Protein backbone atom coordinates (compact mmCIF):
# COMPACT_ATOMS: atom_id res chain seq x y z
CA MET A 1 -58.01 -81.40 -12.40
CA THR A 2 -56.13 -81.17 -16.57
CA PHE A 3 -54.82 -79.03 -18.52
CA SER A 4 -55.47 -78.85 -22.44
CA LEU A 5 -52.81 -78.47 -24.61
CA THR A 6 -54.34 -75.51 -25.93
CA GLU A 7 -53.71 -73.71 -22.02
CA GLN A 8 -50.48 -74.99 -21.82
CA SER A 9 -49.71 -74.22 -24.83
CA ILE A 10 -50.75 -69.87 -24.55
CA SER A 11 -48.97 -70.73 -20.42
CA LEU A 12 -45.77 -71.85 -21.97
CA VAL A 13 -45.94 -68.27 -24.55
CA TYR A 14 -46.71 -65.86 -21.42
CA ALA A 15 -44.05 -67.96 -19.85
CA VAL A 16 -41.67 -66.64 -22.27
CA LEU A 17 -42.44 -63.34 -21.96
CA LEU A 18 -42.83 -63.60 -18.22
CA GLY A 19 -38.84 -64.11 -19.04
CA LEU A 20 -38.34 -61.82 -21.28
CA ALA A 21 -39.73 -59.37 -18.87
CA LEU A 22 -37.68 -60.84 -15.67
CA GLY A 23 -34.53 -60.89 -18.21
CA ALA A 24 -34.50 -56.89 -18.41
CA VAL A 25 -34.26 -56.35 -15.18
CA TYR A 26 -31.51 -58.98 -14.53
CA ASP A 27 -29.89 -56.15 -17.35
CA LEU A 28 -31.48 -53.01 -15.59
CA PHE A 29 -29.58 -54.25 -11.95
CA LYS A 30 -26.07 -55.11 -14.34
CA LEU A 31 -26.50 -51.54 -15.62
CA MET A 32 -26.53 -50.17 -11.44
CA ARG A 33 -23.60 -52.81 -11.01
CA LEU A 34 -21.68 -51.31 -14.17
CA THR A 35 -22.66 -47.94 -12.81
CA LEU A 36 -21.75 -48.01 -9.51
CA ASN A 37 -18.54 -49.08 -10.22
CA ASN A 38 -19.22 -53.13 -8.88
CA LYS A 39 -19.38 -53.31 -5.35
CA LYS A 40 -19.62 -56.63 -4.24
CA TRP A 41 -22.24 -55.57 -1.41
CA LEU A 42 -24.71 -53.67 -4.55
CA THR A 43 -24.15 -57.22 -6.58
CA PHE A 44 -25.20 -59.17 -3.22
CA THR A 45 -28.86 -56.86 -2.72
CA LEU A 46 -29.61 -57.26 -5.87
CA ASP A 47 -28.82 -60.20 -6.51
CA ILE A 48 -31.23 -61.15 -3.74
CA VAL A 49 -33.77 -58.70 -4.81
CA PHE A 50 -33.94 -60.40 -8.11
CA MET A 51 -33.98 -63.72 -6.32
CA LEU A 52 -37.08 -62.71 -4.35
CA LEU A 53 -38.23 -60.83 -8.11
CA PHE A 54 -38.20 -63.92 -9.69
CA THR A 55 -40.26 -66.01 -7.05
CA PHE A 56 -42.97 -64.06 -6.42
CA ALA A 57 -43.05 -63.53 -10.06
CA THR A 58 -43.42 -67.37 -10.40
CA VAL A 59 -45.34 -68.09 -7.80
CA ILE A 60 -47.77 -65.33 -9.00
CA PHE A 61 -47.99 -66.95 -12.09
CA SER A 62 -48.50 -69.83 -11.54
CA MET A 63 -51.60 -69.19 -10.01
CA GLY A 64 -52.86 -67.55 -12.49
CA TYR A 65 -52.60 -69.26 -15.39
CA SER A 66 -52.32 -73.65 -14.13
CA ARG A 67 -54.44 -72.74 -11.37
CA GLY A 68 -51.59 -72.77 -8.39
CA SER A 69 -49.39 -76.10 -9.33
CA ALA A 70 -45.92 -75.52 -10.73
CA ARG A 71 -45.62 -76.94 -13.64
CA TYR A 72 -41.77 -77.74 -15.11
CA TYR A 73 -42.63 -76.44 -18.76
CA ILE A 74 -43.53 -72.83 -17.26
CA LEU A 75 -40.20 -73.28 -14.91
CA MET A 76 -38.66 -73.89 -18.55
CA GLY A 77 -40.54 -70.88 -20.87
CA GLU A 78 -40.22 -68.23 -17.93
CA ALA A 79 -35.98 -69.44 -17.95
CA VAL A 80 -36.09 -69.54 -22.15
CA GLY A 81 -36.79 -66.16 -22.02
CA PHE A 82 -34.85 -65.07 -19.02
CA LEU A 83 -31.96 -66.51 -21.53
CA LEU A 84 -33.33 -64.79 -24.93
CA PHE A 85 -32.97 -61.92 -23.33
CA ARG A 86 -29.64 -62.02 -22.11
CA PHE A 87 -28.27 -62.76 -25.44
CA THR A 88 -29.82 -61.04 -27.11
CA PHE A 89 -31.11 -57.42 -27.02
CA GLY A 90 -29.09 -58.01 -23.45
CA ARG A 91 -26.11 -57.65 -24.79
CA VAL A 92 -26.84 -54.99 -27.11
CA ILE A 93 -27.73 -53.05 -24.70
CA LEU A 94 -24.14 -53.52 -22.83
CA LYS A 95 -22.73 -52.87 -25.60
CA LEU A 96 -24.35 -49.75 -25.73
CA TRP A 97 -24.02 -49.03 -22.14
CA ARG A 98 -20.38 -49.66 -21.63
CA LYS A 99 -19.88 -46.93 -24.77
CA ILE A 100 -21.81 -44.22 -23.06
CA LEU A 101 -21.07 -44.94 -19.30
CA PRO A 102 -17.84 -42.69 -18.84
CA VAL A 103 -19.66 -40.07 -20.92
CA PHE A 104 -22.67 -40.65 -18.22
CA ARG A 105 -19.98 -40.39 -14.97
CA LYS A 106 -18.37 -37.24 -16.61
CA ASN A 107 -22.05 -35.43 -16.50
CA ILE A 108 -22.73 -36.50 -13.35
CA LYS A 109 -19.17 -35.59 -11.63
CA ILE A 110 -19.74 -32.07 -13.13
CA VAL A 111 -23.52 -32.25 -11.95
CA THR A 112 -22.08 -33.01 -8.28
CA GLU A 113 -19.52 -30.91 -7.69
CA PHE A 114 -21.77 -28.09 -9.18
CA MET A 115 -24.39 -29.24 -6.26
CA ARG A 116 -21.78 -29.78 -3.85
CA LYS A 117 -20.03 -25.64 -4.25
CA THR A 118 -23.36 -24.47 -4.46
CA LEU A 119 -25.07 -25.88 -1.11
CA LYS A 120 -21.65 -25.02 0.55
CA LYS A 121 -21.53 -21.50 -0.85
CA LEU A 122 -25.30 -21.51 0.63
CA LEU A 123 -24.22 -22.74 4.52
CA GLN A 124 -21.05 -19.95 4.47
CA ARG A 125 -23.84 -17.15 3.44
CA ASN A 126 -26.33 -18.68 5.60
CA ASN A 127 -24.85 -16.88 9.42
CA ASN A 128 -21.24 -19.54 8.70
CA ILE A 129 -23.67 -22.09 9.97
CA LEU A 130 -21.82 -25.26 9.35
CA TYR A 131 -18.85 -23.38 7.44
CA ASN A 132 -15.90 -20.94 9.13
CA LYS A 133 -14.73 -18.09 6.68
CA ASP A 134 -12.54 -19.96 4.98
CA GLY A 135 -14.66 -23.30 4.15
CA LYS A 136 -12.97 -25.78 6.37
CA LYS A 137 -16.26 -27.25 8.27
CA ASP A 138 -16.60 -25.95 12.42
CA ASN A 139 -16.14 -29.22 14.18
CA SER A 140 -15.99 -26.62 17.72
CA PRO A 141 -18.93 -26.39 20.10
CA LYS A 142 -20.30 -23.00 19.84
CA LEU A 143 -20.58 -20.62 22.93
CA SER A 144 -22.99 -18.57 23.64
CA ALA A 145 -23.12 -14.45 24.63
CA GLU A 146 -23.66 -15.28 27.80
CA GLU A 147 -21.67 -17.51 29.17
């Protein structure tokens, strides 16, 4: 099974494009971590998900473009595309996100506070299911009128 130079070149170009796409996914995960205050459990989970996604994409790509065999130039092409994205578009996106993030967090806080207050009012009106009239959560057991 030999590959012509043309087939190898096409595979390399597509591998670089796959690396660019995986770089975009990595930056998306990084933006999620920044937005959610970079919690350790989130970082660990997103890193595991990214590694599985990267592995899956590489295996599927190798099956389609190199007849199922792992080729070093495909891995190098993915790495070049990934690094190309990270050090060009990734830096620009990160700088923009750091400027937008405080406004984003402020708006999210306003929306969630509004939703919380609205939900609390709805629950208070509906026969005091979860709240007493003074607004405190009702944890006492309800006694029926028959007892």
